Short mmCIF file of C-alpha atoms in Angstrom, two decimals:
data_model
loop_
_atom_site.label_atom_id
_atom_site.label_comp_id
_atom_site.label_asym_id
_atom_site.label_seq_id
_atom_site.Cartn_x
_atom_site.Cartn_y
_atom_site.Cartn_z
CA UNK X 1 -6.45 -22.03 52.42
CA UNK X 2 -5.08 -21.34 56.09
CA UNK X 3 -7.18 -23.28 58.60
CA UNK X 4 -7.20 -23.25 62.43
CA UNK X 5 -8.42 -26.93 63.33
CA UNK X 6 -7.88 -26.32 66.98
CA UNK X 7 -11.45 -27.14 67.67
CA UNK X 8 -13.37 -29.27 64.81
CA UNK X 9 -17.18 -29.62 65.41
CA UNK X 10 -19.37 -32.18 63.72
CA UNK X 11 -22.66 -31.74 64.21
CA UNK X 12 -25.48 -34.17 65.27
CA UNK X 13 -29.20 -33.11 65.29
CA UNK X 14 -30.01 -36.59 67.49
CA UNK X 15 -27.48 -35.16 70.21
CA UNK X 16 -27.77 -31.15 70.12
CA UNK X 17 -29.61 -29.46 73.26
CA UNK X 18 -31.22 -26.60 71.15
CA UNK X 19 -33.93 -26.91 68.56
CA UNK X 20 -31.85 -26.19 65.31
CA UNK X 21 -28.56 -27.84 63.78
CA UNK X 22 -28.11 -23.88 62.69
CA UNK X 23 -28.28 -22.62 66.06
CA UNK X 24 -25.88 -25.46 67.58
CA UNK X 25 -23.43 -24.12 65.00
CA UNK X 26 -23.63 -20.62 66.24
CA UNK X 27 -23.23 -21.42 69.48
CA UNK X 28 -20.41 -23.67 69.39
CA UNK X 29 -18.59 -20.57 66.78
CA UNK X 30 -19.30 -18.33 69.82
CA UNK X 31 -17.22 -20.33 72.08
CA UNK X 32 -14.37 -20.99 69.93
CA UNK X 33 -14.99 -24.05 67.14
CA UNK X 34 -12.79 -23.10 64.50
CA UNK X 35 -14.21 -25.53 61.56
CA UNK X 36 -17.57 -27.21 61.29
CA UNK X 37 -18.66 -30.34 59.66
CA UNK X 38 -22.21 -31.22 58.40
CA UNK X 39 -22.50 -34.70 59.46
CA UNK X 40 -26.38 -35.77 59.39
CA UNK X 41 -26.22 -39.18 58.18
CA UNK X 42 -30.26 -39.84 58.14
CA UNK X 43 -31.01 -36.74 55.95
CA UNK X 44 -32.15 -37.16 52.38
CA UNK X 45 -30.19 -35.38 49.91
CA UNK X 46 -32.75 -32.11 49.77
CA UNK X 47 -32.74 -32.15 53.59
CA UNK X 48 -29.20 -32.07 53.71
CA UNK X 49 -28.94 -29.66 51.06
CA UNK X 50 -31.24 -27.19 52.27
CA UNK X 51 -30.02 -27.48 55.84
CA UNK X 52 -26.29 -27.33 54.54
CA UNK X 53 -27.24 -23.84 53.06
CA UNK X 54 -28.80 -22.47 56.40
CA UNK X 55 -25.57 -23.61 58.39
CA UNK X 56 -23.41 -22.22 55.45
CA UNK X 57 -24.91 -18.42 56.00
CA UNK X 58 -24.04 -19.01 59.81
CA UNK X 59 -20.28 -20.51 59.07
CA UNK X 60 -20.07 -17.74 56.30
CA UNK X 61 -20.84 -14.88 59.14
CA UNK X 62 -17.91 -15.84 61.41
CA UNK X 63 -15.46 -16.77 58.44
CA UNK X 64 -15.64 -20.16 59.39
CA UNK X 65 -14.84 -23.02 57.03
CA UNK X 66 -17.69 -25.47 56.39
CA UNK X 67 -16.95 -29.26 55.65
CA UNK X 68 -19.61 -31.69 54.57
CA UNK X 69 -19.20 -35.44 55.54
CA UNK X 70 -19.35 -37.52 52.62
CA UNK X 71 -21.01 -35.87 50.01
CA UNK X 72 -19.08 -33.92 46.88
CA UNK X 73 -22.41 -33.10 45.57
CA UNK X 74 -23.40 -31.37 48.43
CA UNK X 75 -20.27 -29.50 49.03
CA UNK X 76 -20.61 -28.29 45.37
CA UNK X 77 -24.20 -27.50 45.55
CA UNK X 78 -23.60 -25.01 48.48
CA UNK X 79 -20.11 -23.99 47.97
CA UNK X 80 -18.64 -25.37 50.86
CA UNK X 81 -14.91 -25.22 51.77
CA UNK X 82 -14.48 -28.68 51.57
CA UNK X 83 -15.52 -32.36 52.09
CA UNK X 84 -14.48 -35.05 54.59
CA UNK X 85 -13.70 -38.87 53.72
CA UNK X 86 -14.09 -41.96 55.19
CA UNK X 87 -11.84 -44.86 54.39
CA UNK X 88 -14.97 -46.57 52.60
CA UNK X 89 -16.05 -43.15 50.85
CA UNK X 90 -14.95 -42.00 47.36
CA UNK X 91 -10.95 -42.44 47.39
CA UNK X 92 -9.43 -39.17 48.13
CA UNK X 93 -7.60 -38.72 44.53
CA UNK X 94 -10.98 -38.69 42.62
CA UNK X 95 -12.33 -36.30 45.29
CA UNK X 96 -9.63 -33.93 44.47
CA UNK X 97 -10.00 -34.48 40.83
CA UNK X 98 -13.63 -33.35 40.72
CA UNK X 99 -13.21 -30.55 43.45
CA UNK X 100 -10.02 -29.22 42.18
CA UNK X 101 -7.11 -27.72 44.05
CA UNK X 102 -9.46 -25.14 46.17
CA UNK X 103 -11.57 -27.27 48.16
CA UNK X 104 -10.51 -28.69 51.46
CA UNK X 105 -10.31 -32.26 51.94
CA UNK X 106 -10.09 -34.14 55.07
CA UNK X 107 -9.87 -38.12 55.36
CA UNK X 108 -10.50 -40.23 58.49
CA UNK X 109 -7.33 -42.68 59.24
CA UNK X 110 -6.65 -44.87 62.05
CA UNK X 111 -3.23 -46.53 60.75
CA UNK X 112 -0.17 -44.35 59.55
CA UNK X 113 -0.26 -45.99 56.03
CA UNK X 114 -3.96 -44.75 56.17
CA UNK X 115 -2.44 -41.17 56.58
CA UNK X 116 0.26 -41.45 54.30
CA UNK X 117 -1.71 -42.72 51.41
CA UNK X 118 -4.29 -39.99 52.21
CA UNK X 119 -1.19 -37.40 52.30
CA UNK X 120 -0.16 -38.52 48.89
CA UNK X 121 -3.71 -38.34 47.27
CA UNK X 122 -3.67 -35.00 47.99
CA UNK X 123 -5.63 -34.46 51.60
CA UNK X 124 -5.23 -31.30 53.07
CA UNK X 125 -5.91 -32.90 56.77
CA UNK X 126 -7.11 -36.03 58.57
CA UNK X 127 -9.43 -36.95 61.19
CA UNK X 128 -7.67 -39.62 63.73
CA UNK X 129 -9.56 -41.79 65.71
CA UNK X 130 -11.28 -43.20 67.86
CA UNK X 131 -9.13 -42.10 70.38
CA UNK X 132 -11.46 -42.63 73.04
CA UNK X 133 -15.09 -44.71 73.43
CA UNK X 134 -17.64 -42.92 72.07
CA UNK X 135 -21.19 -43.60 71.57
CA UNK X 136 -21.81 -41.15 68.54
CA UNK X 137 -20.27 -43.53 65.71
CA UNK X 138 -20.13 -47.25 65.41
CA UNK X 139 -17.44 -49.38 63.81
CA UNK X 140 -14.74 -47.37 65.27
CA UNK X 141 -11.02 -48.59 65.29
CA UNK X 142 -9.42 -47.57 68.17
CA UNK X 143 -6.46 -45.47 68.09
CA UNK X 144 -3.71 -45.43 70.95
CA UNK X 145 -0.93 -42.79 71.64
CA UNK X 146 1.78 -44.86 70.29
CA UNK X 147 -0.48 -44.85 66.81
CA UNK X 148 -0.98 -41.06 66.87
CA UNK X 149 2.76 -40.52 66.94
CA UNK X 150 3.34 -43.10 64.25
CA UNK X 151 0.79 -40.90 62.34
CA UNK X 152 2.69 -37.51 63.22
CA UNK X 153 5.91 -39.24 61.75
CA UNK X 154 4.16 -40.49 58.68
CA UNK X 155 2.43 -37.36 57.30
CA UNK X 156 3.42 -33.43 57.16
CA UNK X 157 -0.45 -32.37 56.84
CA UNK X 158 -2.63 -31.26 60.17
CA UNK X 159 -4.67 -33.99 61.59
CA UNK X 160 -7.51 -33.99 64.41
CA UNK X 161 -8.42 -36.52 66.89
CA UNK X 162 -12.10 -38.12 67.09
CA UNK X 163 -13.72 -40.20 69.24
CA UNK X 164 -15.12 -39.21 72.66
CA UNK X 165 -12.63 -36.39 73.13
CA UNK X 166 -13.90 -34.26 76.22
CA UNK X 167 -11.89 -31.71 78.43
CA UNK X 168 -11.04 -34.22 80.69
CA UNK X 169 -9.48 -36.76 78.86
CA UNK X 170 -8.05 -34.81 76.25
CA UNK X 171 -5.21 -33.94 78.58
CA UNK X 172 -3.99 -37.72 77.69
CA UNK X 173 -3.02 -36.84 73.94
CA UNK X 174 -1.05 -33.61 74.99
CA UNK X 175 2.67 -33.56 73.40
CA UNK X 176 1.45 -36.07 70.45
CA UNK X 177 1.77 -33.49 67.67
CA UNK X 178 -1.77 -33.13 67.43
CA UNK X 179 -3.12 -29.87 65.28
CA UNK X 180 -6.75 -30.00 66.84
CA UNK X 181 -9.73 -31.91 68.57
CA UNK X 182 -12.96 -33.08 66.79
CA UNK X 183 -15.80 -32.97 68.90
CA UNK X 184 -19.69 -33.66 69.26
CA UNK X 185 -21.45 -34.60 71.94
CA UNK X 186 -18.54 -32.68 74.53
CA UNK X 187 -20.01 -29.65 73.03
CA UNK X 188 -23.26 -29.60 71.33
CA UNK X 189 -25.31 -32.21 73.80
CA UNK X 190 -24.14 -29.80 76.84
CA UNK X 191 -26.80 -27.50 78.10
CA UNK X 192 -24.81 -24.49 77.59
CA UNK X 193 -23.18 -24.99 74.25
CA UNK X 194 -20.93 -21.69 73.71
CA UNK X 195 -19.61 -22.41 77.32
CA UNK X 196 -19.06 -25.80 76.92
CA UNK X 197 -16.84 -24.99 73.56
CA UNK X 198 -14.85 -22.37 75.04
CA UNK X 199 -14.02 -25.06 77.95
CA UNK X 200 -13.04 -27.43 75.10
CA UNK X 201 -11.30 -24.63 73.01
CA UNK X 202 -9.17 -23.77 76.23
CA UNK X 203 -8.09 -27.80 76.71
CA UNK X 204 -7.98 -27.95 73.14
CA UNK X 205 -5.58 -25.06 72.71
CA UNK X 206 -2.66 -26.94 74.69
CA UNK X 207 -2.24 -30.07 72.12
#
């Protein structure tokens, strides 16, 4: 699967400036978001399933991959493009065994060793962070430019940076071999989501 990771959107219904998650996703895609991860930590399984079905209608309309955070069962139930796993989630190797070769699997990594293991275990891409201070995730591990360079040397698969990335600070990450930026508040919290995504996309294309 040939994926454009330039602007990778993570959803958060508690932050968005519009009424529904699917609306925030569509507005962000119109501004240039190229991957969408459904990340709703407080939703029940039924709520997440129903929401994933609605969001997938939007992502399918624009041929944008939908990634489900953590939940392989929801990924399979709605036939999403793939799943994203943290270091404390189901191991990537097991996820690959369950999902098969055709689904995307992303893994969060903050160290070169984690990145290398994820690639060896079958990950398609990495989420590397937190690169800046963020209010949307707790228990983050800071990642320096030096660590990013080391991760780039450790793996050949694409990776996106996450954690407080915005159009102003992303310039600090240019030239490090990053494939894209994962964003939450820099896009969906803004009054004009489409314009915010457009500005963020332009900045991320220079990575």
